[in-house]
XYZ file of C-alpha atoms in Angstrom:
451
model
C -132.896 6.220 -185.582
C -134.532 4.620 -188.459
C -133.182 4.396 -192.038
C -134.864 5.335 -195.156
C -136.736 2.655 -196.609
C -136.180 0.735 -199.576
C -138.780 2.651 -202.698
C -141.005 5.344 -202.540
C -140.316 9.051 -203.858
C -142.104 10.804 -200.898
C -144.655 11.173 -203.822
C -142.881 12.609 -206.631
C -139.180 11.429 -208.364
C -137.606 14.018 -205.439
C -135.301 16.747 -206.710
C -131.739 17.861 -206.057
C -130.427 19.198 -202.902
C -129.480 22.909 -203.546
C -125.324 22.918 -203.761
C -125.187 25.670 -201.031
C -126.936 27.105 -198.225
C -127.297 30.379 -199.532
C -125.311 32.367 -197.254
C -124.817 35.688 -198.383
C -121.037 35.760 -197.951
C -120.172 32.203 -198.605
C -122.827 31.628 -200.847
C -121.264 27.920 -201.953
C -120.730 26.656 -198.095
C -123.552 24.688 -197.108
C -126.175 22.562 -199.154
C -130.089 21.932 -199.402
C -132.634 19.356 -199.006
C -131.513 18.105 -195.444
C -130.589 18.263 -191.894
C -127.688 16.835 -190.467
C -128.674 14.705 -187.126
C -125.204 13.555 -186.453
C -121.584 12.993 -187.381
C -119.807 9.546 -186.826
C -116.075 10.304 -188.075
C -113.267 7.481 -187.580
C -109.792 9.114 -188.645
C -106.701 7.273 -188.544
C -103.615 9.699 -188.993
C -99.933 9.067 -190.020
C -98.355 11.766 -188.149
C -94.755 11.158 -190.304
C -96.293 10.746 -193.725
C -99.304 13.275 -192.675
C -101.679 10.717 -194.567
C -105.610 10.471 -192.939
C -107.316 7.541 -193.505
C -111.161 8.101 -192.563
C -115.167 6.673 -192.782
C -117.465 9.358 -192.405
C -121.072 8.380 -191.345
C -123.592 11.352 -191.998
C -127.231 10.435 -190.428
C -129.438 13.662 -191.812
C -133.173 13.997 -192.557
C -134.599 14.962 -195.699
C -136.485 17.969 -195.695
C -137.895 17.207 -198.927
C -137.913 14.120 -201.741
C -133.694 13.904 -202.447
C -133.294 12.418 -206.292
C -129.431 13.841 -205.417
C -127.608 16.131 -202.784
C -124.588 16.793 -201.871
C -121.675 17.347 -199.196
C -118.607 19.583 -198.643
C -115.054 18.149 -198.667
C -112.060 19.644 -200.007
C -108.583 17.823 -200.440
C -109.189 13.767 -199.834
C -109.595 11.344 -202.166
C -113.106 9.460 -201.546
C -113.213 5.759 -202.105
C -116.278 4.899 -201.611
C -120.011 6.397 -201.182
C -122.947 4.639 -199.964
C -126.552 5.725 -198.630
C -128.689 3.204 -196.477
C -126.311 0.712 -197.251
C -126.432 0.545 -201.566
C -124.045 1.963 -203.328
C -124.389 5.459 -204.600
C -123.307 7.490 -207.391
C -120.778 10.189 -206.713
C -118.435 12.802 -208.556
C -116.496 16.088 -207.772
C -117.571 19.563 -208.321
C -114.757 21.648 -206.907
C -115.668 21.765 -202.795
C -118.990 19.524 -203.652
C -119.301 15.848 -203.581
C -122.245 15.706 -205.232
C -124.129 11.791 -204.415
C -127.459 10.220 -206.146
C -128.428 7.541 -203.993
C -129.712 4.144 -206.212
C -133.135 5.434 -205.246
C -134.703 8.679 -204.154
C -135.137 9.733 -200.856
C -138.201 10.438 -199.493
C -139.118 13.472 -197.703
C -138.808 13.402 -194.205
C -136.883 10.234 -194.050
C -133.738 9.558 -192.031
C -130.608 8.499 -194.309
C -127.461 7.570 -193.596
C -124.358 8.584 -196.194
C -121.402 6.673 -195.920
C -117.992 7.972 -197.400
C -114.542 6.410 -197.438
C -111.739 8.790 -197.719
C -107.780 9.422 -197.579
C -104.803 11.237 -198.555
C -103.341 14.639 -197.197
C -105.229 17.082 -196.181
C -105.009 20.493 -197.144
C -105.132 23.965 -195.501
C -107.139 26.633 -196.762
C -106.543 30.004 -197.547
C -109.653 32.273 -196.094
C -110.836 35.838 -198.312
C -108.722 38.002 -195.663
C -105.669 36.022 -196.220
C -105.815 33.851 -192.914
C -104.879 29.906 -192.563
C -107.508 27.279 -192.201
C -108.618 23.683 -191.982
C -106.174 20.470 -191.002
C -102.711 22.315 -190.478
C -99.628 20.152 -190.176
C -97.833 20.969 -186.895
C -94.206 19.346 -186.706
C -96.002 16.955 -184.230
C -99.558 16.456 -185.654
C -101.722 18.772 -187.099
C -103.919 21.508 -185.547
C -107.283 21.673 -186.754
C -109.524 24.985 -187.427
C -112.267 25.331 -189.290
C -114.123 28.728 -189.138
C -115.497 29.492 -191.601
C -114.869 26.677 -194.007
C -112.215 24.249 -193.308
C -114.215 21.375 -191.553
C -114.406 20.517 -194.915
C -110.862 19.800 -195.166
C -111.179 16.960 -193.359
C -114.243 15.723 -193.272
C -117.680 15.468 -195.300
C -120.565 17.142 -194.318
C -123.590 20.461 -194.326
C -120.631 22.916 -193.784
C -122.500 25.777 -192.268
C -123.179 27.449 -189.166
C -127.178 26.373 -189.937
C -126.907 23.211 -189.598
C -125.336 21.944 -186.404
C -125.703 18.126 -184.973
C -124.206 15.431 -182.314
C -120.855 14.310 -183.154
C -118.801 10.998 -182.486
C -115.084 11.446 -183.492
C -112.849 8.483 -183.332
C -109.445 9.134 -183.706
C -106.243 7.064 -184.365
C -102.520 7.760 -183.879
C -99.025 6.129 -182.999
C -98.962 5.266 -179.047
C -97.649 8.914 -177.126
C -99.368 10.948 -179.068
C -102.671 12.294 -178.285
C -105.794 13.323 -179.882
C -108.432 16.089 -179.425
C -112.051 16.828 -180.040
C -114.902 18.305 -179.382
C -116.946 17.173 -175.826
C -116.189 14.399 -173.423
C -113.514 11.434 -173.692
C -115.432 8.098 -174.259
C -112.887 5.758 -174.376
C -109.277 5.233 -175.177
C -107.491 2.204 -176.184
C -103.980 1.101 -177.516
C -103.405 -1.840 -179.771
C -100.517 -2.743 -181.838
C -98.736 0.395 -181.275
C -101.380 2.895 -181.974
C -103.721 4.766 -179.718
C -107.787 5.428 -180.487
C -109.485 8.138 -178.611
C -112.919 8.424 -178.732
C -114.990 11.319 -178.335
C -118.529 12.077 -177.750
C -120.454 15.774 -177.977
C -123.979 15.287 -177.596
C -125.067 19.124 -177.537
C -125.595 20.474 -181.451
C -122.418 21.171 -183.035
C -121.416 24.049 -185.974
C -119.172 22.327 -188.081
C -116.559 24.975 -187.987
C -116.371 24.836 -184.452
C -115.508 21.186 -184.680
C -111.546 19.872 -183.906
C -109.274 16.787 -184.461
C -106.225 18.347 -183.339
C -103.368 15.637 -182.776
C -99.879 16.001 -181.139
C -97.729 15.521 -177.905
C -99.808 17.069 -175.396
C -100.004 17.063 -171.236
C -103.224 16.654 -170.408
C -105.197 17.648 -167.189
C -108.193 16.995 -165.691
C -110.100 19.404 -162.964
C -113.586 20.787 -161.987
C -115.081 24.270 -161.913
C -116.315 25.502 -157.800
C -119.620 24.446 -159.506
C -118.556 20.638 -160.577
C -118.120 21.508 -164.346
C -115.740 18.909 -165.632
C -112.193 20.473 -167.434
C -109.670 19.110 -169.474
C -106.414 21.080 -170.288
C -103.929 19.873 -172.934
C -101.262 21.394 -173.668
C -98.037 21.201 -175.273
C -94.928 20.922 -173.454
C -92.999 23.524 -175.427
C -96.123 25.951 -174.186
C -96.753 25.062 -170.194
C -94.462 27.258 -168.842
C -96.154 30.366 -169.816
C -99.736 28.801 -170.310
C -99.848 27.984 -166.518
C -101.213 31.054 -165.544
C -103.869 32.251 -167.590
C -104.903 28.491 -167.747
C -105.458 28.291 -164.179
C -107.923 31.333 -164.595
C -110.699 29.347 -166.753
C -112.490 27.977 -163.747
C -112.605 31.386 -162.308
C -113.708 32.714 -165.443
C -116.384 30.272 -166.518
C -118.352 30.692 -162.787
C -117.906 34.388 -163.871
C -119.005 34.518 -167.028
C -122.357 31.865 -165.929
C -123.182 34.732 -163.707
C -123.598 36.818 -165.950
C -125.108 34.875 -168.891
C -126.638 32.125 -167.426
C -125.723 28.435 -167.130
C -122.760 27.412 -169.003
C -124.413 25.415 -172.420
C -122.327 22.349 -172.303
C -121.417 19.043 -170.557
C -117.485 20.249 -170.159
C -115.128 22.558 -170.786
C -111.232 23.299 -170.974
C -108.623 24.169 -173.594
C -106.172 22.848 -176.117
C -102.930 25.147 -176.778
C -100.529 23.957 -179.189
C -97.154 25.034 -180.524
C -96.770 27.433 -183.327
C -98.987 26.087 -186.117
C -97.626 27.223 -189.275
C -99.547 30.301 -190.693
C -101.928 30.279 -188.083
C -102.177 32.916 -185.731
C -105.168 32.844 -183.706
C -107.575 31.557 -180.841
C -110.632 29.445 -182.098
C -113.630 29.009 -179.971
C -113.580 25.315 -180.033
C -116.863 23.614 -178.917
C -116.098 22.817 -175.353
C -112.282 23.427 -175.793
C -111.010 26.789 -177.243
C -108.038 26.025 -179.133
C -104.856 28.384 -178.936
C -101.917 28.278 -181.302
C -99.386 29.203 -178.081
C -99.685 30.237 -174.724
C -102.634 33.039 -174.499
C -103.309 35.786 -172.623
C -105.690 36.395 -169.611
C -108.604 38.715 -172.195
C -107.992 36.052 -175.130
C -108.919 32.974 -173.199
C -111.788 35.191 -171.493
C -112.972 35.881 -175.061
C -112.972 32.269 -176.367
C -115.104 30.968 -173.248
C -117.558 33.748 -173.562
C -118.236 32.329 -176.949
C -119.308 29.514 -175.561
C -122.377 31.060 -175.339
C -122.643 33.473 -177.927
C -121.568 31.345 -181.174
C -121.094 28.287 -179.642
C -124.619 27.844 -178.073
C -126.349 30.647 -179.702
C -125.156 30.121 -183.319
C -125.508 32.706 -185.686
C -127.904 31.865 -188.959
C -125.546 33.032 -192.003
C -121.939 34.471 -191.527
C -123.159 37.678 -192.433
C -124.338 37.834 -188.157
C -120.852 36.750 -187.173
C -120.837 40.176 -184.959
C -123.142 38.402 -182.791
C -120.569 35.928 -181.693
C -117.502 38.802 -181.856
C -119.626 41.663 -180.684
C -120.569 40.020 -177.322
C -117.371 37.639 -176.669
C -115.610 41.098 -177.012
C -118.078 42.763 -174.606
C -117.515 40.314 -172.092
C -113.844 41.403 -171.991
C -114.656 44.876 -171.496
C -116.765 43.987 -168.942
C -114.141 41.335 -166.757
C -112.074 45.094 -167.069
C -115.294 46.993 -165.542
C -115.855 44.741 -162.782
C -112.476 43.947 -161.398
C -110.613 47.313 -161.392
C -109.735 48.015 -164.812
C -111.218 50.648 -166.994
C -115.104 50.983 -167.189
C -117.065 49.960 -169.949
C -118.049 53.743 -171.110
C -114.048 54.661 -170.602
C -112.772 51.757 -173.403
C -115.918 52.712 -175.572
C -114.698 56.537 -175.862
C -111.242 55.687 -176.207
C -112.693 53.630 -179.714
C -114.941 56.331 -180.624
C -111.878 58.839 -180.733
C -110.620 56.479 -183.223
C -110.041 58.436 -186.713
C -113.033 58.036 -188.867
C -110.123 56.486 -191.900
C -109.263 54.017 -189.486
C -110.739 50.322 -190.167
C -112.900 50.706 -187.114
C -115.575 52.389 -189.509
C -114.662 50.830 -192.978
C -117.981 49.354 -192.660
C -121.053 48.193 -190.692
C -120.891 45.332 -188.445
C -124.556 44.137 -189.392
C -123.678 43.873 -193.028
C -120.088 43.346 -193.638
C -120.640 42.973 -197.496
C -117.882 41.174 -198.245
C -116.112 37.768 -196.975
C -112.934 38.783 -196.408
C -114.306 41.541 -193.588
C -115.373 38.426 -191.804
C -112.846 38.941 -188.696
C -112.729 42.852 -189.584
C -112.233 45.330 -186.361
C -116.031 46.696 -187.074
C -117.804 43.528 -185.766
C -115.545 42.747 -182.903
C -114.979 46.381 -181.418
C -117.905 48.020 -183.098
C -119.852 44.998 -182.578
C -119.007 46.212 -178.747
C -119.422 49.336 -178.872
C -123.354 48.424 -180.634
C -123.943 46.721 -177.279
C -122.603 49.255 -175.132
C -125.155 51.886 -177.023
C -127.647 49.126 -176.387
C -126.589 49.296 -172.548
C -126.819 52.847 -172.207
C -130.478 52.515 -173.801
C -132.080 50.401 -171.438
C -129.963 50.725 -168.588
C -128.237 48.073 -166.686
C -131.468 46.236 -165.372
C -133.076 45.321 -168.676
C -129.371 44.985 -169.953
C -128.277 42.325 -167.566
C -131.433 40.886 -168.250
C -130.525 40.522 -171.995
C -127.396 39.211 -171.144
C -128.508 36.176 -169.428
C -131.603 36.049 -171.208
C -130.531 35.696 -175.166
C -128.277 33.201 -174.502
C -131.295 31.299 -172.602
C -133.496 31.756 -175.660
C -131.841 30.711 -178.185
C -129.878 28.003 -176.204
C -128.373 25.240 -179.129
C -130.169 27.321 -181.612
C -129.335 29.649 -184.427
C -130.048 33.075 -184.411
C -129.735 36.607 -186.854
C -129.346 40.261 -186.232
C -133.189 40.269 -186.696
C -134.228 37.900 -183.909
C -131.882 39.739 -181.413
C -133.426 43.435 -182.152
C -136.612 41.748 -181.601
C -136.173 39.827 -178.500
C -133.957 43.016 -177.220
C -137.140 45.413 -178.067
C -139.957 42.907 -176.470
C -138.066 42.521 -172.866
C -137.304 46.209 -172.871
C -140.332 47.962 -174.443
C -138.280 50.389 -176.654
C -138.379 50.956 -180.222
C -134.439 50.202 -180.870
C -134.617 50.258 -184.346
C -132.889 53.541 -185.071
C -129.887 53.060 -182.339
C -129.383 49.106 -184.035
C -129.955 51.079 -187.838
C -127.012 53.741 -186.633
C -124.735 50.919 -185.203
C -124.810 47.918 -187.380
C -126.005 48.848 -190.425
C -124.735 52.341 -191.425
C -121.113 53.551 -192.830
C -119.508 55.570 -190.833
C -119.376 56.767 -187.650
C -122.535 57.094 -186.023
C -123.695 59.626 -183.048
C -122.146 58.875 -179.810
C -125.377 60.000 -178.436
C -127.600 56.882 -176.531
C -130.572 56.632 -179.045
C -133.569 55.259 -177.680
């Protein structure tokens, strides 16, 4: 891909990238004036001192004339910036590096940013109190970025709306190993170190993006279909991993039949040991990341979002329940088909919840704030909006919509918006009411289908 020339203003003296992407509950994630084509990230980690050591090489496109922009990193010292090559300006703004190249940028061009970093990295503290970003592990460091700790580690357009290719090139002493997103290029040791080398070629959300480093056993396998799996785990973890790891073939070819073919090149799973303040499953591009040895419905959940968040990304935060809502539905559904309760049984048992309960505290469409992110209304009600949805159409046109959404909007981002829409042109109903009821009023709505 070409560079941006030398000169030339794309016919004015440009203007500055917007310093977010005007999400409406991260409003300062994210910034303007260009799209991210890919990520080239070379990391070399200190696993005793906990020191990274990285080049970060950020090939976007300007969507309009760039006199300045800027990138998100938190935590690491940068020691140099350049774009195209020339040195470029650069200074902190809290979570902003904010960069004015030696000229302007013209509109449309392709530029490359290059920035020099190191020190520690540092975790993040999310609204609702949770654990993000690099987190030390007492061999390594296990990596997690929704919604906004890819920036603790590396620079780049850290929201869901701009997703790219990424090349991660990892360092670390000889026995350990390290862990990212898509396939295993190439791995080397010289001088006592190891470099692992990773390619994902399919567009890739920054939060869903992983460096995660440590003493793992790694396997390799294939689906029934020829879909290509890698397992790591650590030791500490295999004996009670075994089982519900062996599942994932099982449950991919299950979950393809019902949403269509799976989005990506590979697949697999990374579970680690007890990372320090973190408690939960990420749906890792390609490789779902545990922090211990999941369960059977959590490692069902993380691989359905491998379509719906992964694939089908949602356009702001604010439409997270598009990823929860359906991963959450698929688990209700493994229940339905293979002798567990139905779908309709688990969706009155949450209706009878109290209407104090958190279940209702507030809409799944709009959760209004960002610390009701990961709230119970846009996982279960999320659900229970799709189960409504179900009853609706009936399970013809909803099948349909379950392999067909995910088809649509393959690699693409999607909102609430586009999903109503696509749901009411396959169907022919006007679902605007039984959507209004379910994701965007307080409360508990009517129990009755609305169609």
């Amino acid at each position: 891909m070409a560079s941006c020339t030398a000169g030339g203003d794309g016919g004015d003296g440009g203007r500055a990238g917007a310093h977010g992407a005007g999400d409406p509950l991260f409003p300062r994630l994210g910034n303007g004036g260009y799209d991210v084509d890919r990520y080239a990230l070379r990391l070399d980690y200190d696993v005793h001192s906990r020191r990274l050591d990285a080049t970060a090489v950020v090939t976007a496109r300007a969507t309009h004339a760039l006199r300045s922009f800027s990138l998100d990193l938190a935590g690491p010292a940068v020691r140099s910036v350049s774009v195209d090559g020339r040195k470029a300006e650069a200074r902190r703004e809290g979570n902003k590096l904010i960069l004015r190249p030696d000229r302007t940028v013209g509109k449309g061009a392709t530029f490359r940013t290059t920035v020099a970093y190191g020190g520690r990295p540092r975790t993040l503290t999310d609204p609702d109190g949770s654990t993000e970003g690099w987190v030390p592990t007492d061999d390594g460091a296990y990596v997690v970025g929704e919604p906004a700790g890819a920036m603790t580690w590396f620079p780049g357009n850290n929201h869901p709306g701009d997703k790219a290719a990424y090349d991660v090139e990892i360092t670390v002493p000889r026995g350990w190993t390290a862990l990212s997103n898509g396939e295993l290029r190439d791995e080397r040791t010289q001088d006592g170190r190891t470099t692992f080398s990773w390619h994902s070629a399919e567009p890739l959300a920054s939060y869903l993006a992983t460096a995660t480093i440590g003493k793992f056993e790694v396997s390799r396998s294939e689906t029934a279909s020829g879909l290509p799996l890698l397992v790591a785990v650590d030791p500490r973890e295999t004996g009670k991993s075994r089982k519900p790891l062996a599942g994932i073939g099982e449950i991919l070819e299950w979950e393809a039949g019902l949403f269509g073919p799976y989005p990506f090149s590979s697949s697999g799973s990374i579970v680690d040991h007890r990372p320090k303040d973190v408690d939960y499953a990420l749906e890792v591009q390609t490789k779902p990341l545990f922090p211990g040895a999941p369960d059977h419905s959590t490692v069902l959940h993380e691989l359905a979002h491998q379509w719906f968040g992964n694939s089908v990304t949602p356009r702001t935060w604010r439409d997270m329940w598009l990823n929860e809502g359906f991963a959450s539905y698929a688990e209700w559904l493994w229940e339905e088909q293979h002798g567990g309760d139905s779908a309709q049984t688990t969706f009155d048992d949450l209706y009878a919840t109290d209407e104090d309960e958190e279940l209702w505290a507030f809409p799944p469409g709009d959760p209004g704030r960002a610390e009701n992110l990961s709230g119970d209304p846009v996982y279960d009600r999320g659900a229970m909006a799709l189960h409504q949805l179900r009853r609706a159409v009936g399970d013809r046109a909803f099948f349909r919509i379950l392999k067909g959404w995910p088809a649509e909007y393959r690699h693409r981002n999607a909102d609430t918006g586009d999903f109503i829409a696509y749901c009411e042109e396959r169907t022919g109903h006007d679902l605007d009411e039984l959507f209004d009821a379910w994701l965007y009023k307080d409360g508990r709505p009517s129990r009755a289908p609305l169609n």
